[in-house]
Amino acid sequence: NAGVTQTPKFQVLKTGQSMTLQCAQDMNHEYMSWYRQDPGMGLRLIHYSVGAGITDQGEVPNGYNVSRSTTEDFPLRLLSAAPSQTSVYFCASSYSTRAGYEQYFGPGTRLTVT
Amino acid sequence: AQTVTQSQPEMSVQEAETVTLSCTYDTSENNYYLFWYKQPPSRQMILVIRQEAYKQQNATENRFSVNFQKAAKSFSLKISDSQLGDTAMYFCAFIDNYGQNFVFGPGTRLSVLP
């Protein structure tokens, strides 16, 4: 049981380049989310998904695309990278039951855009 | 929109002493969950403790306990017998009962001094 995995761990892009951050979970969770973490601002929600085929925007969605074709995978795409997207990105999966709510985070991807 | 505030950007405590981290939040919901996450230098987000809003009893996990004041919308974290390994960023977080709106505070950097 690997939990939530993210690749790559580090990435450097030039302005205008595109790339995809990969996220996978093996816990069969319905909910998955992408956050970015900037100094002094905590984590901010970029996009989230409540199940395969369903995605929605979070607080800071501009410049990012997502899709959810399977329960396990939730990739985050940067179409044209900008220096403002330099950040640490976290993927998370979560579930909600009568007993409570649990969210599990991946190890994060540090992205630098030059 | 829900907001989470952590008014202490940095704190320090002597090893073996007790420290309390503050968190306030704003919501119009009646049912929700509150969390404290720890982020050590490794960057991994680690769940410390969770509180369901419908429970009046304060949650406790070993050396970690919370003071949940629903009417005041306050959710502080008390760390007893502080250890060097407690040095980390601590984030307070909120999610509503639908599991779709996860909001983090800006974090408190805690240093445990030998």
Short mmCIF file of C-alpha atoms in Angstrom, two decimals:
data_model
loop_
_atom_site.label_atom_id
_atom_site.label_comp_id
_atom_site.label_asym_id
_atom_site.label_seq_id
_atom_site.Cartn_x
_atom_site.Cartn_y
_atom_site.Cartn_z
CA ASN A 1 0.00 0.00 0.00
CA ALA A 2 2.00 3.00 -1.28
CA GLY A 3 -0.55 5.66 -0.26
CA VAL A 4 -0.25 8.82 -2.37
CA THR A 5 2.69 9.03 -4.76
CA GLN A 6 3.86 12.05 -6.73
CA THR A 7 6.37 12.37 -9.53
CA PRO A 8 8.69 14.06 -10.05
CA LYS A 9 10.02 15.25 -6.69
CA PHE A 10 11.85 18.20 -8.25
CA GLN A 11 11.46 19.96 -11.59
CA VAL A 12 12.93 23.04 -13.24
CA LEU A 13 11.08 24.56 -16.19
CA LYS A 14 11.69 27.51 -18.46
CA THR A 15 8.94 30.07 -18.90
CA GLY A 16 6.45 28.86 -21.49
CA GLN A 17 7.21 25.18 -21.18
CA SER A 18 4.51 22.69 -20.35
CA MET A 19 4.58 19.69 -18.09
CA THR A 20 2.42 17.30 -16.12
CA LEU A 21 2.77 16.53 -12.43
CA GLN A 22 1.70 12.99 -11.75
CA CYS A 23 -0.31 11.84 -8.73
CA ALA A 24 -1.57 8.36 -7.93
CA GLN A 25 -3.24 6.75 -4.93
CA ASP A 26 -3.95 3.11 -4.20
CA MET A 27 -6.50 3.54 -1.41
CA ASN A 28 -9.57 3.73 -3.67
CA HIS A 29 -10.42 7.21 -2.35
CA GLU A 30 -13.07 9.17 -4.18
CA TYR A 31 -11.71 12.62 -3.45
CA MET A 32 -8.40 13.89 -4.77
CA SER A 33 -6.95 17.38 -4.66
CA TRP A 34 -4.01 19.49 -5.76
CA TYR A 35 -2.56 22.23 -3.56
CA ARG A 36 0.27 24.65 -3.92
CA GLN A 37 2.34 25.83 -0.99
CA ASP A 38 3.99 29.23 -1.05
CA PRO A 39 5.99 30.79 1.80
CA GLY A 40 3.78 32.42 4.42
CA MET A 41 0.54 31.36 2.73
CA GLY A 42 -0.05 27.78 3.77
CA LEU A 43 -1.61 25.43 1.23
CA ARG A 44 -4.04 26.71 -1.35
CA LEU A 45 -6.42 24.50 -3.30
CA ILE A 46 -5.87 24.47 -7.08
CA HIS A 47 -8.29 21.82 -8.34
CA TYR A 48 -10.11 18.91 -6.85
CA SER A 49 -12.07 15.86 -7.94
CA VAL A 50 -14.91 14.06 -6.20
CA GLY A 51 -14.68 10.99 -8.43
CA ALA A 52 -13.58 9.71 -11.83
CA GLY A 53 -14.76 12.06 -14.55
CA ILE A 54 -15.60 14.90 -12.14
CA THR A 55 -13.30 17.85 -11.45
CA ASP A 56 -13.78 21.36 -10.15
CA GLN A 57 -11.78 24.49 -9.49
CA GLY A 58 -10.35 25.48 -6.16
CA GLU A 59 -9.05 28.81 -4.93
CA VAL A 60 -6.19 29.28 -7.44
CA PRO A 61 -6.99 27.35 -10.67
CA ASN A 62 -5.62 29.72 -13.31
CA GLY A 63 -2.80 28.26 -15.39
CA TYR A 64 -3.56 24.66 -14.41
CA ASN A 65 -5.64 21.88 -15.92
CA VAL A 66 -6.69 18.56 -14.43
CA SER A 67 -8.52 15.44 -15.50
CA ARG A 68 -9.64 12.32 -13.65
CA SER A 69 -10.06 9.37 -15.98
CA THR A 70 -9.54 6.77 -13.25
CA THR A 71 -10.03 6.65 -9.48
CA GLU A 72 -6.29 6.17 -8.97
CA ASP A 73 -4.78 9.00 -11.03
CA PHE A 74 -5.15 12.77 -10.91
CA PRO A 75 -2.51 14.56 -13.03
CA LEU A 76 -1.97 18.32 -12.90
CA ARG A 77 -0.99 20.03 -16.15
CA LEU A 78 0.82 23.32 -16.54
CA LEU A 79 0.15 24.44 -20.09
CA SER A 80 2.57 27.38 -20.24
CA ALA A 81 4.70 27.69 -17.13
CA ALA A 82 5.22 31.11 -15.56
CA PRO A 83 7.61 32.19 -12.76
CA SER A 84 4.55 32.79 -10.55
CA GLN A 85 3.99 29.03 -10.60
CA THR A 86 7.23 28.38 -8.75
CA SER A 87 5.99 26.56 -5.68
CA VAL A 88 5.74 23.25 -3.90
CA TYR A 89 2.81 21.18 -5.12
CA PHE A 90 0.99 18.61 -3.01
CA CYS A 91 -1.48 16.02 -4.15
CA ALA A 92 -3.89 14.55 -1.62
CA SER A 93 -6.56 11.90 -1.52
CA SER A 94 -9.33 11.71 1.00
CA TYR A 95 -12.51 9.97 2.01
CA SER A 96 -15.48 10.80 4.14
CA THR A 97 -17.51 8.36 6.15
CA ARG A 98 -19.90 8.47 9.07
CA ALA A 99 -16.85 7.89 11.27
CA GLY A 100 -15.05 10.95 10.04
CA TYR A 101 -12.84 12.44 7.40
CA GLU A 102 -9.27 11.53 6.46
CA GLN A 103 -6.89 13.19 4.01
CA TYR A 104 -3.54 11.78 2.96
CA PHE A 105 -0.83 13.84 1.29
CA GLY A 106 1.82 12.90 -1.20
CA PRO A 107 5.47 13.89 -0.59
CA GLY A 108 5.25 17.01 -2.74
CA THR A 109 6.90 18.29 -5.94
CA ARG A 110 9.16 21.34 -5.84
CA LEU A 111 8.76 23.22 -9.11
CA THR A 112 10.96 26.12 -10.19
CA VAL A 113 10.11 28.16 -13.27
CA THR A 114 12.92 30.36 -14.58
CA ALA B 1 -16.17 31.60 2.26
CA GLN B 2 -14.38 29.84 5.06
CA THR B 3 -11.14 31.28 6.38
CA VAL B 4 -8.55 29.99 8.81
CA THR B 5 -6.26 32.31 10.75
CA GLN B 6 -3.10 31.50 12.66
CA SER B 7 -1.91 34.65 14.36
CA GLN B 8 1.51 33.36 15.48
CA PRO B 9 3.93 33.11 12.52
CA GLU B 10 6.71 31.79 14.76
CA MET B 11 6.99 30.35 18.25
CA SER B 12 9.65 28.69 20.32
CA VAL B 13 9.56 26.50 23.40
CA GLN B 14 12.11 24.83 25.61
CA GLU B 15 12.39 21.09 25.43
CA ALA B 16 10.01 19.36 27.91
CA GLU B 17 7.88 22.48 28.25
CA THR B 18 4.31 23.01 27.03
CA VAL B 19 3.32 25.26 24.14
CA THR B 20 -0.05 26.27 22.68
CA LEU B 21 -0.59 27.21 19.05
CA SER B 22 -3.61 29.33 18.20
CA CYS B 23 -6.10 28.94 15.37
CA THR B 24 -9.37 30.69 14.62
CA TYR B 25 -11.70 30.09 11.73
CA ASP B 26 -14.78 31.51 10.16
CA THR B 27 -17.66 29.49 8.75
CA SER B 28 -21.42 29.51 8.56
CA GLU B 29 -21.54 25.71 8.57
CA ASN B 30 -22.62 23.78 11.65
CA ASN B 31 -20.95 20.47 10.81
CA TYR B 32 -17.31 20.39 9.81
CA TYR B 33 -13.89 19.00 10.69
CA LEU B 34 -10.78 20.71 12.00
CA PHE B 35 -7.25 19.44 11.76
CA TRP B 36 -3.72 20.19 12.83
CA TYR B 37 -1.00 19.11 10.42
CA LYS B 38 2.73 19.05 11.08
CA GLN B 39 5.23 19.70 8.30
CA PRO B 40 8.84 18.93 9.26
CA PRO B 41 11.79 19.93 7.05
CA SER B 42 11.19 16.76 5.04
CA ARG B 43 8.13 18.57 3.62
CA GLN B 44 5.77 15.66 4.33
CA MET B 45 2.37 16.71 5.68
CA ILE B 46 1.60 14.68 8.79
CA LEU B 47 -1.78 14.63 10.49
CA VAL B 48 -1.39 15.45 14.18
CA ILE B 49 -4.95 15.56 15.42
CA ARG B 50 -8.52 15.87 14.19
CA GLN B 51 -11.71 17.25 15.72
CA GLU B 52 -15.27 16.76 14.55
CA ALA B 53 -17.38 19.86 15.18
CA TYR B 54 -20.34 17.85 16.47
CA LYS B 55 -18.21 16.39 19.28
CA GLN B 56 -17.99 18.50 22.40
CA GLN B 57 -15.11 16.50 23.84
CA ASN B 58 -11.68 17.83 22.92
CA ALA B 59 -9.53 15.44 20.90
CA THR B 60 -6.31 14.08 22.39
CA GLU B 61 -3.44 12.15 20.81
CA ASN B 62 -0.67 11.31 23.24
CA ARG B 63 1.18 14.62 23.93
CA PHE B 64 -1.10 16.59 21.62
CA SER B 65 -4.49 17.95 22.63
CA VAL B 66 -6.84 20.61 21.37
CA ASN B 67 -9.04 23.22 22.96
CA PHE B 68 -12.07 23.42 20.67
CA GLN B 69 -14.39 26.34 21.36
CA LYS B 70 -17.13 26.09 18.76
CA ALA B 71 -18.99 29.25 19.68
CA ALA B 72 -15.77 31.26 19.59
CA LYS B 73 -14.60 29.42 16.44
CA SER B 74 -11.30 28.69 18.09
CA PHE B 75 -9.17 25.54 17.77
CA SER B 76 -5.84 25.70 19.60
CA LEU B 77 -3.23 22.94 19.78
CA LYS B 78 -1.39 22.17 22.99
CA ILE B 79 1.86 20.24 22.83
CA SER B 80 2.98 18.87 26.18
CA ASP B 81 6.49 17.71 27.04
CA SER B 82 7.86 19.25 23.83
CA GLN B 83 10.52 17.25 22.04
CA LEU B 84 13.18 18.32 19.54
CA GLY B 85 11.35 16.30 16.89
CA ASP B 86 8.32 18.57 17.28
CA THR B 87 10.23 21.33 15.48
CA ALA B 88 8.18 21.95 12.33
CA MET B 89 5.59 24.10 10.63
CA TYR B 90 2.11 23.52 12.02
CA PHE B 91 -0.97 24.15 9.93
CA CYS B 92 -4.52 24.44 11.14
CA ALA B 93 -7.06 23.30 8.54
CA PHE B 94 -10.82 23.22 8.08
CA ILE B 95 -13.09 21.16 5.87
CA ASP B 96 -16.84 21.28 5.64
CA ASN B 97 -19.09 18.30 5.96
CA TYR B 98 -19.24 17.79 2.22
CA GLY B 99 -15.50 17.18 2.02
CA GLN B 100 -15.02 19.60 -0.84
CA ASN B 101 -13.67 22.77 0.70
CA PHE B 102 -10.37 22.22 2.50
CA VAL B 103 -8.90 25.48 3.80
CA PHE B 104 -5.51 25.86 5.47
CA GLY B 105 -4.16 28.56 7.73
CA PRO B 106 -0.82 30.23 6.93
CA GLY B 107 1.06 28.11 9.46
CA THR B 108 3.09 28.59 12.64
CA ARG B 109 6.77 27.75 12.68
CA LEU B 110 7.57 26.04 15.98
CA SER B 111 11.13 25.65 17.21
CA VAL B 112 11.86 23.41 20.18
CA LEU B 113 15.04 24.54 21.88
CA PRO B 114 17.38 22.16 23.72
#
